[in-house]
Amino acid sequence: MKRYRLTELPDTHEGHILTGVISGRYINKGTMSYKPPGFRTHPEGNHVHDDEEIFVILQGKAQMEVDGELIPLEVGDVLVIEPGEEHYLISDEEDPCINLWFHAGPERHPDQVKQ
């Protein structure tokens, strides 16, 4: 896991917001997500990926459980989950979070490719 503040990210004018920080030339999947108070993602357990997953906290607070460790998150935090790390986002009870999550890879998202 790598942790940044939005203000610590490289000044990038080409590529994507985390060019040079993560692998993957293009952001190719993800969304903005609104979490209710106390919500924990992936209740089925054992949530891991073969690539990096990035979380950006846009509003509210949360905790990210990474391999059993709880990491507090607040507005402006950027968390890079490494391949193979088990992870769950837990929205704060009093100030639930809104976050971005995304993955990057060698190809563009299908909606960005001319047909």
Coordinates of N, CA and C in Angstrom, one line a residue:
M1 N 0.8 -1.2 0.0 CA 0.0 0.0 0.0 C 0.9 1.2 0.0
K2 N 0.5 2.2 -0.8 CA 1.1 3.5 -0.8 C 0.1 4.6 -0.5
R3 N 0.5 5.6 0.3 CA -0.5 6.6 0.7 C 0.1 8.0 0.3
Y4 N -0.8 8.8 -0.3 CA -0.4 10.2 -0.7 C -1.5 11.1 -0.3
R5 N -1.2 12.4 -0.3 CA -2.2 13.5 -0.3 C -2.3 14.0 -1.7
L6 N -3.5 14.5 -2.1 CA -3.6 15.0 -3.5 C -2.5 16.0 -3.8
T7 N -2.1 16.8 -2.8 CA -1.1 17.9 -3.0 C 0.3 17.3 -3.2
E8 N 0.5 16.0 -2.9 CA 1.8 15.3 -3.1 C 2.0 14.7 -4.4
L9 N 0.9 14.6 -5.2 CA 1.0 13.9 -6.5 C 1.9 14.7 -7.5
P10 N 2.6 14.0 -8.4 CA 3.4 14.7 -9.4 C 2.5 15.7 -10.2
D11 N 3.1 16.8 -10.7 CA 2.5 17.7 -11.6 C 2.5 17.1 -13.0
T12 N 1.4 16.4 -13.3 CA 1.3 15.7 -14.6 C 0.4 16.4 -15.6
H13 N 0.9 16.6 -16.8 CA 0.2 17.3 -17.8 C -0.2 16.3 -19.0
E14 N 0.3 15.1 -18.9 CA 0.0 14.1 -19.9 C -0.2 12.8 -19.1
G15 N -0.9 11.8 -19.8 CA -1.2 10.5 -19.2 C -2.4 10.7 -18.3
H16 N -2.3 10.2 -17.0 CA -3.3 10.3 -16.0 C -2.8 10.8 -14.7
I17 N -3.7 11.0 -13.8 CA -3.3 11.7 -12.5 C -2.2 11.0 -11.7
L18 N -2.0 9.7 -11.9 CA -1.0 9.0 -11.2 C 0.1 8.5 -12.1
T19 N 0.3 9.1 -13.3 CA 1.4 8.7 -14.2 C 2.7 8.8 -13.4
G20 N 3.5 7.8 -13.4 CA 4.8 7.8 -12.7 C 4.7 7.3 -11.3
V21 N 3.5 7.1 -10.8 CA 3.2 6.6 -9.4 C 2.8 5.2 -9.5
I22 N 1.9 4.8 -10.4 CA 1.4 3.5 -10.6 C 1.7 3.0 -12.0
S23 N 1.7 1.7 -12.2 CA 1.8 1.1 -13.5 C 0.5 1.3 -14.2
G24 N 0.5 1.1 -15.5 CA -0.7 1.3 -16.3 C -0.8 2.6 -17.0
R25 N -0.8 2.6 -18.3 CA -0.8 3.8 -19.1 C -2.1 4.5 -19.1
Y26 N -3.2 3.8 -19.0 CA -4.6 4.4 -19.1 C -5.4 4.0 -17.9
I27 N -6.2 4.9 -17.4 CA -7.3 4.6 -16.4 C -8.3 3.8 -17.2
N28 N -8.6 2.6 -16.9 CA -9.5 1.8 -17.7 C -10.7 1.2 -17.0
K29 N -10.9 1.5 -15.7 CA -12.1 1.1 -15.0 C -12.2 1.9 -13.7
G30 N -13.4 2.1 -13.2 CA -13.6 2.8 -12.0 C -14.8 3.6 -12.0
T31 N -15.1 4.3 -10.8 CA -16.3 5.1 -10.7 C -16.2 6.0 -9.4
M32 N -17.1 6.8 -9.3 CA -17.3 7.6 -8.0 C -18.3 6.8 -7.2
S33 N -18.1 6.7 -5.9 CA -18.9 5.8 -5.1 C -19.4 6.6 -3.8
Y34 N -20.7 6.5 -3.5 CA -21.3 7.1 -2.4 C -21.5 6.0 -1.3
K35 N -20.9 6.1 -0.2 CA -21.0 5.1 0.8 C -22.0 5.5 2.0
P36 N -22.9 4.7 2.4 CA -23.7 5.0 3.6 C -22.9 4.9 4.9
P37 N -23.4 5.5 6.0 CA -22.7 5.4 7.2 C -22.4 3.9 7.6
G38 N -21.1 3.7 8.0 CA -20.7 2.4 8.5 C -20.6 1.3 7.4
F39 N -20.8 1.6 6.2 CA -20.8 0.6 5.1 C -19.4 0.0 4.9
R40 N -19.3 -1.3 4.8 CA -18.0 -2.0 4.5 C -18.1 -2.7 3.2
T41 N -17.2 -2.4 2.3 CA -17.2 -3.0 0.9 C -16.9 -4.5 1.0
H42 N -17.4 -5.2 0.0 CA -17.1 -6.6 -0.2 C -17.3 -7.5 1.1
P43 N -18.5 -7.6 1.5 CA -18.8 -8.4 2.8 C -18.5 -9.9 2.6
E44 N -18.3 -10.3 1.3 CA -18.0 -11.7 1.1 C -16.6 -12.1 1.5
G45 N -15.7 -11.1 1.7 CA -14.4 -11.3 2.1 C -13.4 -11.7 1.0
N46 N -12.1 -11.7 1.4 CA -11.0 -12.0 0.5 C -11.0 -11.3 -0.8
H47 N -11.0 -9.9 -0.7 CA -11.1 -9.1 -1.8 C -9.7 -8.6 -2.2
V48 N -9.1 -9.2 -3.3 CA -7.8 -8.8 -3.8 C -7.8 -8.7 -5.3
H49 N -6.8 -8.0 -5.9 CA -6.7 -7.8 -7.3 C -5.3 -8.2 -7.8
D50 N -5.2 -8.5 -9.1 CA -3.8 -8.7 -9.7 C -3.1 -7.4 -10.1
D51 N -3.9 -6.3 -10.0 CA -3.3 -5.0 -10.3 C -3.5 -4.0 -9.2
E52 N -3.0 -2.8 -9.4 CA -3.2 -1.8 -8.4 C -4.6 -1.2 -8.4
E53 N -5.2 -0.9 -7.3 CA -6.5 -0.2 -7.2 C -6.3 1.1 -6.4
I54 N -6.8 2.2 -6.9 CA -6.6 3.5 -6.3 C -7.9 4.0 -5.7
F55 N -7.8 4.6 -4.6 CA -8.9 5.2 -3.9 C -8.6 6.7 -3.6
V56 N -9.5 7.6 -3.9 CA -9.3 9.0 -3.6 C -10.5 9.4 -2.7
I57 N -10.3 9.9 -1.6 CA -11.4 10.4 -0.7 C -11.8 11.8 -1.1
L58 N -13.0 12.0 -1.6 CA -13.5 13.3 -2.0 C -14.3 14.0 -0.9
Q59 N -14.9 13.3 -0.1 CA -15.8 13.9 1.0 C -15.9 12.9 2.1
G60 N -16.0 13.4 3.3 CA -16.2 12.5 4.5 C -14.9 11.8 5.0
K61 N -15.1 10.8 5.7 CA -14.0 10.0 6.3 C -14.3 8.5 6.1
A62 N -13.2 7.7 6.2 CA -13.3 6.3 6.1 C -12.1 5.6 6.7
Q63 N -12.1 4.3 6.7 CA -11.0 3.5 7.0 C -10.8 2.5 5.9
M64 N -9.6 2.2 5.6 CA -9.3 1.2 4.7 C -8.6 0.0 5.5
E65 N -9.2 -1.1 5.4 CA -8.6 -2.3 6.0 C -7.7 -2.9 5.0
V66 N -6.4 -3.0 5.2 CA -5.5 -3.6 4.3 C -4.7 -4.7 5.0
D67 N -5.0 -5.9 4.6 CA -4.3 -7.1 5.2 C -4.5 -7.1 6.7
G68 N -5.7 -6.7 7.2 CA -6.0 -6.7 8.6 C -5.7 -5.4 9.3
E69 N -5.0 -4.5 8.7 CA -4.6 -3.2 9.4 C -5.6 -2.2 9.0
L70 N -6.1 -1.3 9.9 CA -7.0 -0.2 9.6 C -6.2 1.1 9.4
I71 N -6.5 1.7 8.3 CA -5.8 3.0 8.0 C -6.9 4.0 7.9
P72 N -6.8 5.1 8.7 CA -7.8 6.1 8.7 C -7.6 7.0 7.4
L73 N -8.7 7.4 6.8 CA -8.6 8.2 5.6 C -9.6 9.4 5.7
E74 N -9.1 10.5 5.1 CA -9.9 11.8 5.1 C -9.9 12.4 3.8
V75 N -10.6 13.5 3.6 CA -10.7 14.2 2.3 C -9.2 14.5 1.8
G76 N -9.0 14.2 0.6 CA -7.7 14.5 -0.1 C -6.7 13.3 0.0
D77 N -7.0 12.3 0.7 CA -6.2 11.1 0.8 C -6.3 10.3 -0.5
V78 N -5.1 9.8 -0.9 CA -5.0 8.9 -2.1 C -4.3 7.7 -1.6
L79 N -5.0 6.5 -1.8 CA -4.4 5.3 -1.4 C -4.3 4.3 -2.6
V80 N -3.1 3.8 -2.7 CA -2.8 2.8 -3.8 C -2.7 1.5 -3.2
I81 N -3.7 0.6 -3.5 CA -3.6 -0.8 -3.0 C -2.8 -1.6 -4.0
E82 N -1.8 -2.3 -3.5 CA -0.9 -3.0 -4.3 C -1.5 -4.4 -4.7
P83 N -1.1 -5.0 -5.8 CA -1.6 -6.3 -6.2 C -1.4 -7.3 -5.0
G84 N -2.5 -8.1 -4.8 CA -2.4 -9.1 -3.8 C -2.8 -8.7 -2.4
E85 N -3.0 -7.4 -2.2 CA -3.4 -6.9 -0.8 C -4.9 -7.0 -0.6
E86 N -5.3 -7.7 0.4 CA -6.7 -7.8 0.8 C -7.1 -6.5 1.3
H87 N -8.3 -5.9 0.8 CA -8.7 -4.6 1.2 C -10.2 -4.4 1.2
Y88 N -10.6 -3.5 2.2 CA -12.0 -3.2 2.3 C -12.1 -1.7 2.8
L89 N -13.0 -1.0 2.2 CA -13.2 0.4 2.5 C -14.4 0.4 3.5
I90 N -14.2 1.1 4.6 CA -15.3 1.2 5.6 C -15.6 2.7 5.8
S91 N -16.8 3.1 5.5 CA -17.3 4.5 5.6 C -17.5 4.8 7.0
D92 N -17.2 6.1 7.4 CA -17.3 6.6 8.7 C -18.8 6.7 9.1
E93 N -19.1 6.4 10.4 CA -20.5 6.4 10.8 C -21.1 7.9 10.9
E94 N -20.3 8.8 11.3 CA -20.7 10.2 11.5 C -20.5 11.1 10.2
D95 N -19.5 10.8 9.4 CA -19.2 11.6 8.2 C -18.9 10.6 7.1
P96 N -19.9 9.9 6.5 CA -19.7 8.9 5.5 C -19.0 9.5 4.2
C97 N -18.2 8.6 3.6 CA -17.3 9.1 2.5 C -18.0 9.0 1.1
I98 N -17.4 9.8 0.3 CA -17.6 9.7 -1.2 C -16.2 9.5 -1.7
N99 N -16.0 8.5 -2.6 CA -14.7 8.3 -3.0 C -14.7 7.9 -4.5
L100 N -13.5 8.1 -5.1 CA -13.2 7.6 -6.4 C -12.4 6.3 -6.3
W101 N -12.7 5.3 -7.1 CA -11.8 4.2 -7.2 C -11.5 3.9 -8.6
F102 N -10.3 3.5 -8.9 CA -10.0 3.1 -10.3 C -8.8 2.2 -10.4
H103 N -8.7 1.6 -11.6 CA -7.6 0.8 -12.0 C -7.0 1.4 -13.3
A104 N -5.7 1.1 -13.5 CA -5.1 1.6 -14.8 C -4.4 0.3 -15.4
G105 N -4.4 0.4 -16.7 CA -3.8 -0.8 -17.5 C -3.2 -0.3 -18.8
P106 N -2.8 -1.2 -19.6 CA -2.1 -0.9 -20.9 C -3.1 -0.4 -22.0
E107 N -4.4 -0.7 -21.8 CA -5.4 -0.3 -22.9 C -6.4 0.7 -22.3
R108 N -6.9 1.5 -23.2 CA -8.0 2.5 -22.8 C -9.3 1.7 -22.4
H109 N -10.2 2.4 -21.7 CA -11.5 1.8 -21.5 C -12.2 1.6 -22.8
P110 N -13.0 0.6 -23.0 CA -13.6 0.3 -24.3 C -14.4 1.5 -24.8
D111 N -15.0 2.3 -24.0 CA -15.8 3.5 -24.4 C -14.9 4.6 -25.1
Q112 N -13.6 4.5 -24.9 CA -12.7 5.5 -25.4 C -12.0 5.0 -26.7
V113 N -12.4 3.9 -27.2 CA -11.8 3.3 -28.4 C -12.7 3.5 -29.6
K114 N -12.3 4.0 -30.7 CA -13.1 4.2 -31.9 C -13.5 2.8 -32.4
Q115 N -14.8 2.7 -32.8 CA -15.3 1.4 -33.3 C -15.2 1.4 -34.8

